[in-house]
Amino acid sequence: MRDAFLENVVRCLYPGMFLEEEQEEADTWYEWYIERVLAMHPLYRLQNGAVPMDALESTATYEMLVTGGVHDENETDENGQAYDVEALAEAENEQAVEEEAARQQEELQQQAELAAQETQAAAAEPVAAGTIYNLEELADFDFLFSHFYTMESNTTVTPDQLNAEKLLGKDMSINMDADGPQILIYHTHSQEGFVDSVPGDNSTTIVGVGEYLAELLREKGYNVMHVTSVYDLVDGKLDRNEAYSKAEDEISAILAENPSVQAVIDLHRDGVAEGTHLVTEINGKPTARLMFFNGLSMSKKNGPIDYLYNPYIEDNLALTLQLKLFCEQYYPGFTRNIYLKSLRYNLHLSDKALLIEAGAQTNTLQEMLNAMEPLADVLDKVFNP
């Protein structure tokens, strides 16, 4: 009875509180009264989604209310004239719509740029156009040897040494965060040139090709040291009899001074019959073919060559096989068979030591430079998988 009486009193004094809107049950008359009073405040109505009596207010209008961006009906401008509140609100709403449209346009543009970058990156990434061999095939020693290796007649290799599962399971990655040089490139036979090399200009010999390989690897984030020392000249004349011994002495000292080096590449070019041209086409470019090389420190007649001990033979074999399979997958025809020889060829200097025969004396300099591009790519796939 008392609640009904009070409600009638309030209805007479504050009729605006009883304008029609969605009704909600209150537990007490007091709670109902408080809710009705609060509901008359415009910010409370906007926050709680109540529908104003005359028209819906936009989000922009609400923002202007909060920030003081709108003017009440009694406010005047600097000339003493009353503001046209409706016109101001409409103009500010239009501005908000324009800003939202601009934001959406910028977002669409950013999405388009991102899609273009992804497309460009995908285009730059080589497509696997060759053969991917499965482990079951590679586990067959005869299959593995006949498809990927050529061996010198005075050495031998066992199925245990060419255990594909073991070799492919070895981690040949490089720590990209290591301070100092991470890859070292050198040339035991620095005087090796090509059909169009310029006498006296090292940039047109295997040394120049090695520098291009170093640049490509640097672009991929590696710290590369390129040693251009000469080991195959004696008194100005070509003499390779002591070249490997001289190279071993200097490279060993450099490695001792630079423990950050994790991979050592001895880059050569092969020597072939004058009528042989080791070339293929990759990405539309004439490209010299190359060959990975392993020294086994093994004589077919006498067994292990103890004075050419190499603790890294298995690692060396793992590295060349992994590289060879990536070449077969991404650049079919780029590489010749891995060549197995009896001696050591300084491959004991690192677990990731490589001897690479790129092209031959019958190739052009440009064919050799072109070959460094896929070579850098497969090196990166193994060193930074």
Tab-separated table of N, CA and C in Angstrom, residues 61-167:
chain	number	residue	atom	x	y	z
A	61	THR	N	28.658	10.415	-31.513
A	61	THR	CA	28.051	11.378	-30.612
A	61	THR	C	28.409	11.059	-29.170
A	62	TYR	N	28.391	9.772	-28.841
A	62	TYR	CA	28.757	9.364	-27.493
A	62	TYR	C	30.198	9.762	-27.179
A	63	GLU	N	31.095	9.543	-28.160
A	63	GLU	CA	32.491	9.928	-27.949
A	63	GLU	C	32.605	11.424	-27.719
A	64	MET	N	31.809	12.212	-28.463
A	64	MET	CA	31.878	13.666	-28.310
A	64	MET	C	31.345	14.097	-26.947
A	65	LEU	N	30.318	13.398	-26.458
A	65	LEU	CA	29.809	13.693	-25.125
A	65	LEU	C	30.881	13.503	-24.068
A	66	VAL	N	31.564	12.388	-24.162
A	66	VAL	CA	32.585	12.066	-23.168
A	66	VAL	C	33.733	13.059	-23.206
A	67	THR	N	34.156	13.428	-24.416
A	67	THR	CA	35.322	14.311	-24.564
A	67	THR	C	34.958	15.788	-24.558
A	68	GLY	N	33.677	16.111	-24.450
A	68	GLY	CA	33.280	17.510	-24.463
A	68	GLY	C	33.241	18.081	-25.849
A	69	GLY	N	33.108	17.254	-26.837
A	69	GLY	CA	33.148	17.724	-28.220
A	69	GLY	C	31.833	18.288	-28.715
A	70	VAL	N	30.748	18.134	-27.993
A	70	VAL	CA	29.469	18.710	-28.416
A	70	VAL	C	29.090	19.835	-27.462
A	71	HIS	N	28.171	20.636	-27.913
A	71	HIS	CA	27.756	21.808	-27.137
A	71	HIS	C	26.309	21.636	-26.695
A	72	ASP	N	25.997	22.107	-25.473
A	72	ASP	CA	24.599	21.994	-25.070
A	72	ASP	C	23.775	23.124	-25.690
A	73	GLU	N	22.436	23.049	-25.507
A	73	GLU	CA	21.554	23.962	-26.235
A	73	GLU	C	21.628	25.396	-25.737
A	74	ASN	N	22.226	25.614	-24.574
A	74	ASN	CA	22.325	26.969	-24.022
A	74	ASN	C	23.679	27.612	-24.268
A	75	GLU	N	24.604	26.869	-24.878
A	75	GLU	CA	25.955	27.397	-25.083
A	75	GLU	C	25.981	28.274	-26.320
A	76	THR	N	26.821	29.316	-26.306
A	76	THR	CA	26.943	30.228	-27.456
A	76	THR	C	28.362	30.214	-27.966
A	77	ASP	N	28.526	30.598	-29.229
A	77	ASP	CA	29.862	30.650	-29.822
A	77	ASP	C	30.544	31.950	-29.441
A	78	GLU	N	31.718	32.203	-30.053
A	78	GLU	CA	32.499	33.384	-29.685
A	78	GLU	C	31.807	34.687	-30.067
A	79	ASN	N	30.824	34.613	-30.969
A	79	ASN	CA	30.082	35.805	-31.392
A	79	ASN	C	28.772	35.958	-30.621
A	80	GLY	N	28.556	35.096	-29.643
A	80	GLY	CA	27.348	35.183	-28.856
A	80	GLY	C	26.148	34.520	-29.489
A	81	GLN	N	26.358	33.833	-30.606
A	81	GLN	CA	25.268	33.162	-31.285
A	81	GLN	C	25.128	31.731	-30.763
A	82	ALA	N	23.885	31.268	-30.675
A	82	ALA	CA	23.637	29.909	-30.197
A	82	ALA	C	24.145	28.888	-31.212
A	83	TYR	N	24.745	27.814	-30.691
A	83	TYR	CA	25.197	26.755	-31.568
A	83	TYR	C	23.997	25.993	-32.143
A	84	ASP	N	24.171	25.589	-33.413
A	84	ASP	CA	23.196	24.672	-34.016
A	84	ASP	C	23.666	23.265	-33.676
A	85	VAL	N	23.192	22.767	-32.521
A	85	VAL	CA	23.683	21.492	-32.002
A	85	VAL	C	23.436	20.355	-32.978
A	86	GLU	N	22.301	20.352	-33.599
A	86	GLU	CA	21.968	19.263	-34.530
A	86	GLU	C	22.913	19.258	-35.725
A	87	ALA	N	23.205	20.462	-36.247
A	87	ALA	CA	24.117	20.542	-37.402
A	87	ALA	C	25.527	20.135	-37.008
A	88	LEU	N	25.949	20.555	-35.797
A	88	LEU	CA	27.290	20.185	-35.340
A	88	LEU	C	27.413	18.678	-35.176
A	89	ALA	N	26.393	18.091	-34.565
A	89	ALA	CA	26.428	16.639	-34.372
A	89	ALA	C	26.463	15.911	-35.702
A	90	GLU	N	25.682	16.386	-36.665
A	90	GLU	CA	25.660	15.741	-37.985
A	90	GLU	C	27.022	15.848	-38.665
A	91	ALA	N	27.638	17.038	-38.561
A	91	ALA	CA	28.955	17.232	-39.180
A	91	ALA	C	30.004	16.329	-38.536
A	92	GLU	N	29.925	16.230	-37.209
A	92	GLU	CA	30.902	15.402	-36.519
A	92	GLU	C	30.671	13.926	-36.796
A	93	ASN	N	29.400	13.555	-36.969
A	93	ASN	CA	29.097	12.173	-37.352
A	93	ASN	C	29.647	11.848	-38.737
A	94	GLU	N	29.489	12.804	-39.652
A	94	GLU	CA	30.021	12.617	-41.010
A	94	GLU	C	31.536	12.472	-40.975
A	95	GLN	N	32.187	13.271	-40.108
A	95	GLN	CA	33.637	13.172	-39.973
A	95	GLN	C	34.039	11.795	-39.455
A	96	ALA	N	33.263	11.302	-38.483
A	96	ALA	CA	33.556	9.973	-37.931
A	96	ALA	C	33.406	8.896	-38.998
A	97	VAL	N	32.364	9.031	-39.856
A	97	VAL	CA	32.161	8.070	-40.938
A	97	VAL	C	33.331	8.104	-41.911
A	98	GLU	N	33.809	9.323	-42.248
A	98	GLU	CA	34.936	9.471	-43.169
A	98	GLU	C	36.206	8.867	-42.574
A	99	GLU	N	36.416	9.089	-41.279
A	99	GLU	CA	37.606	8.544	-40.625
A	99	GLU	C	37.558	7.024	-40.603
A	100	GLU	N	36.396	6.456	-40.373
A	100	GLU	CA	36.251	5.010	-40.370
A	100	GLU	C	36.512	4.441	-41.766
A	101	ALA	N	35.991	5.131	-42.786
A	101	ALA	CA	36.223	4.679	-44.162
A	101	ALA	C	37.715	4.731	-44.499
A	102	ALA	N	38.388	5.807	-44.041
A	102	ALA	CA	39.828	5.928	-44.291
A	102	ALA	C	40.591	4.823	-43.575
A	103	ARG	N	40.162	4.517	-42.336
A	103	ARG	CA	40.824	3.444	-41.589
A	103	ARG	C	40.677	2.105	-42.293
A	104	GLN	N	39.457	1.837	-42.787
A	104	GLN	CA	39.221	0.578	-43.488
A	104	GLN	C	40.039	0.505	-44.779
A	105	GLN	N	40.145	1.650	-45.480
A	105	GLN	CA	40.936	1.686	-46.711
A	105	GLN	C	42.407	1.416	-46.424
A	106	GLU	N	42.909	2.009	-45.330
A	106	GLU	CA	44.310	1.790	-44.950
A	106	GLU	C	44.544	0.327	-44.581
A	107	GLU	N	43.582	-0.258	-43.899
A	107	GLU	CA	43.691	-1.659	-43.516
A	107	GLU	C	43.717	-2.563	-44.740
A	108	LEU	N	42.853	-2.261	-45.716
A	108	LEU	CA	42.829	-3.040	-46.963
A	108	LEU	C	44.153	-2.907	-47.710
A	109	GLN	N	44.707	-1.696	-47.706
A	109	GLN	CA	45.978	-1.471	-48.393
A	109	GLN	C	47.102	-2.244	-47.724
A	110	GLN	N	47.100	-2.263	-46.381
A	110	GLN	CA	48.114	-3.018	-45.652
A	110	GLN	C	47.997	-4.506	-45.945
A	111	GLN	N	46.766	-5.008	-46.014
A	111	GLN	CA	46.551	-6.415	-46.327
A	111	GLN	C	47.044	-6.742	-47.732
A	112	ALA	N	46.794	-5.808	-48.684
A	112	ALA	CA	47.243	-6.030	-50.059
A	112	ALA	C	48.767	-6.043	-50.142
A	113	GLU	N	49.420	-5.128	-49.390
A	113	GLU	CA	50.882	-5.085	-49.394
A	113	GLU	C	51.462	-6.355	-48.789
A	114	LEU	N	50.843	-6.833	-47.700
A	114	LEU	CA	51.311	-8.059	-47.066
A	114	LEU	C	51.163	-9.248	-48.002
A	115	ALA	N	50.036	-9.309	-48.705
A	115	ALA	CA	49.819	-10.398	-49.664
A	115	ALA	C	50.849	-10.339	-50.791
A	116	ALA	N	51.180	-9.118	-51.236
A	116	ALA	CA	52.175	-8.969	-52.294
A	116	ALA	C	53.548	-9.433	-51.821
A	117	GLN	N	53.891	-9.095	-50.561
A	117	GLN	CA	55.177	-9.527	-50.003
A	117	GLN	C	55.241	-11.042	-49.897
A	118	GLU	N	54.149	-11.656	-49.469
A	118	GLU	CA	54.123	-13.112	-49.354
A	118	GLU	C	54.243	-13.769	-50.721
A	119	THR	N	53.585	-13.172	-51.717
A	119	THR	CA	53.675	-13.707	-53.075
A	119	THR	C	55.095	-13.600	-53.610
A	120	GLN	N	55.729	-12.442	-53.330
A	120	GLN	CA	57.106	-12.243	-53.787
A	120	GLN	C	58.053	-13.229	-53.113
A	121	ALA	N	57.854	-13.445	-51.813
A	121	ALA	CA	58.701	-14.394	-51.083
A	121	ALA	C	58.511	-15.802	-51.620
A	122	ALA	N	57.261	-16.146	-51.919
A	122	ALA	CA	56.988	-17.485	-52.454
A	122	ALA	C	57.629	-17.661	-53.823
A	123	ALA	N	57.616	-16.572	-54.620
A	123	ALA	CA	58.224	-16.651	-55.956
A	123	ALA	C	59.738	-16.812	-55.863
A	124	ALA	N	60.337	-16.186	-54.825
A	124	ALA	CA	61.790	-16.267	-54.666
A	124	ALA	C	62.228	-17.633	-54.158
A	125	GLU	N	61.350	-18.307	-53.439
A	125	GLU	CA	61.686	-19.617	-52.892
A	125	GLU	C	61.663	-20.664	-54.000
A	126	PRO	N	62.772	-21.379	-54.205
A	126	PRO	CA	62.805	-22.389	-55.269
A	126	PRO	C	61.723	-23.445	-55.076
A	127	VAL	N	61.134	-23.833	-56.180
A	127	VAL	CA	60.118	-24.881	-56.141
A	127	VAL	C	60.805	-26.229	-56.345
A	128	ALA	N	60.393	-27.203	-55.552
A	128	ALA	CA	60.979	-28.543	-55.669
A	128	ALA	C	60.528	-29.168	-56.984
A	129	ALA	N	61.400	-29.067	-58.000
A	129	ALA	CA	61.039	-29.550	-59.330
A	129	ALA	C	61.655	-30.905	-59.639
A	130	GLY	N	62.470	-31.394	-58.714
A	130	GLY	CA	63.181	-32.640	-58.976
A	130	GLY	C	62.600	-33.820	-58.223
A	131	THR	N	63.494	-34.674	-57.764
A	131	THR	CA	63.090	-35.932	-57.125
A	131	THR	C	63.355	-35.894	-55.623
A	132	ILE	N	62.360	-36.336	-54.865
A	132	ILE	CA	62.524	-36.505	-53.425
A	132	ILE	C	62.617	-38.007	-53.154
A	133	TYR	N	63.756	-38.439	-52.692
A	133	TYR	CA	63.978	-39.865	-52.437
A	133	TYR	C	63.543	-40.210	-51.017
A	134	ASN	N	62.894	-41.356	-50.869
A	134	ASN	CA	62.470	-41.767	-49.529
A	134	ASN	C	63.550	-42.620	-48.874
A	135	LEU	N	63.441	-42.739	-47.572
A	135	LEU	CA	64.475	-43.434	-46.790
A	135	LEU	C	64.548	-44.911	-47.140
A	136	GLU	N	63.431	-45.490	-47.525
A	136	GLU	CA	63.441	-46.905	-47.902
A	136	GLU	C	64.342	-47.139	-49.110
A	137	GLU	N	64.268	-46.234	-50.089
A	137	GLU	CA	65.149	-46.351	-51.255
A	137	GLU	C	66.604	-46.151	-50.856
A	138	LEU	N	66.830	-45.097	-50.073
A	138	LEU	CA	68.197	-44.733	-49.713
A	138	LEU	C	68.844	-45.741	-48.765
A	139	ALA	N	68.024	-46.513	-48.051
A	139	ALA	CA	68.566	-47.517	-47.142
A	139	ALA	C	69.180	-48.694	-47.888
A	140	ASP	N	68.854	-48.822	-49.153
A	140	ASP	CA	69.428	-49.876	-49.997
A	140	ASP	C	70.803	-49.408	-50.461
A	141	PHE	N	71.850	-50.015	-49.970
A	141	PHE	CA	73.215	-49.575	-50.284
A	141	PHE	C	73.474	-49.543	-51.786
A	142	ASP	N	73.073	-50.574	-52.496
A	142	ASP	CA	73.316	-50.617	-53.945
A	142	ASP	C	72.601	-49.478	-54.657
A	143	PHE	N	71.357	-49.201	-54.238
A	143	PHE	CA	70.606	-48.092	-54.835
A	143	PHE	C	71.304	-46.773	-54.540
A	144	LEU	N	71.657	-46.567	-53.286
A	144	LEU	CA	72.306	-45.321	-52.873
A	144	LEU	C	73.615	-45.106	-53.626
A	145	PHE	N	74.438	-46.113	-53.656
A	145	PHE	CA	75.755	-45.966	-54.276
A	145	PHE	C	75.627	-45.733	-55.775
A	146	SER	N	74.773	-46.490	-56.439
A	146	SER	CA	74.667	-46.379	-57.895
A	146	SER	C	74.043	-45.061	-58.342
A	147	HIS	N	73.194	-44.460	-57.507
A	147	HIS	CA	72.519	-43.229	-57.899
A	147	HIS	C	73.295	-41.961	-57.540
A	148	PHE	N	74.158	-42.039	-56.529
A	148	PHE	CA	74.723	-40.794	-56.016
A	148	PHE	C	76.241	-40.751	-55.918
A	149	TYR	N	76.924	-41.852	-56.204
A	149	TYR	CA	78.376	-41.864	-55.971
A	149	TYR	C	79.149	-42.388	-57.175
A	150	THR	N	80.362	-41.846	-57.301
A	150	THR	CA	81.382	-42.393	-58.183
A	150	THR	C	82.633	-42.565	-57.329
A	151	MET	N	83.300	-43.716	-57.444
A	151	MET	CA	84.427	-43.991	-56.554
A	151	MET	C	85.698	-44.295	-57.330
A	152	GLU	N	86.777	-43.725	-56.865
A	152	GLU	CA	88.097	-44.001	-57.409
A	152	GLU	C	88.411	-45.491	-57.239
A	153	SER	N	89.120	-46.069	-58.183
A	153	SER	CA	89.336	-47.523	-58.189
A	153	SER	C	90.220	-48.020	-57.045
A	154	ASN	N	91.054	-47.154	-56.453
A	154	ASN	CA	91.985	-47.627	-55.425
A	154	ASN	C	91.491	-47.385	-53.996
A	155	THR	N	90.189	-47.141	-53.841
A	155	THR	CA	89.632	-47.012	-52.490
A	155	THR	C	88.352	-47.833	-52.403
A	156	THR	N	87.772	-47.863	-51.238
A	156	THR	CA	86.549	-48.642	-51.038
A	156	THR	C	85.707	-47.988	-49.949
A	157	VAL	N	84.426	-48.310	-49.951
A	157	VAL	CA	83.517	-47.784	-48.952
A	157	VAL	C	82.562	-48.902	-48.542
A	158	THR	N	82.157	-48.903	-47.288
A	158	THR	CA	81.310	-49.977	-46.782
A	158	THR	C	79.863	-49.512	-46.620
A	159	PRO	N	78.902	-50.459	-46.588
A	159	PRO	CA	77.506	-50.088	-46.335
A	159	PRO	C	77.337	-49.368	-45.002
A	160	ASP	N	78.154	-49.694	-44.024
A	160	ASP	CA	78.043	-49.021	-42.736
A	160	ASP	C	78.444	-47.547	-42.856
A	161	GLN	N	79.434	-47.264	-43.702
A	161	GLN	CA	79.840	-45.876	-43.899
A	161	GLN	C	78.779	-45.088	-44.652
A	162	LEU	N	78.097	-45.748	-45.574
A	162	LEU	CA	77.039	-45.081	-46.349
A	162	LEU	C	75.665	-45.507	-45.827
A	163	ASN	N	75.505	-45.440	-44.542
A	163	ASN	CA	74.222	-45.727	-43.917
A	163	ASN	C	73.364	-44.461	-44.008
A	164	ALA	N	72.406	-44.457	-44.941
A	164	ALA	CA	71.641	-43.237	-45.232
A	164	ALA	C	70.898	-42.708	-44.012
A	165	GLU	N	70.300	-43.606	-43.248
A	165	GLU	CA	69.538	-43.156	-42.086
A	165	GLU	C	70.441	-42.424	-41.100
A	166	LYS	N	71.619	-42.966	-40.893
A	166	LYS	CA	72.572	-42.348	-39.974
A	166	LYS	C	73.095	-41.024	-40.524
A	167	LEU	N	73.434	-41.001	-41.807
A	167	LEU	CA	73.998	-39.788	-42.403
A	167	LEU	C	72.963	-38.666	-42.488
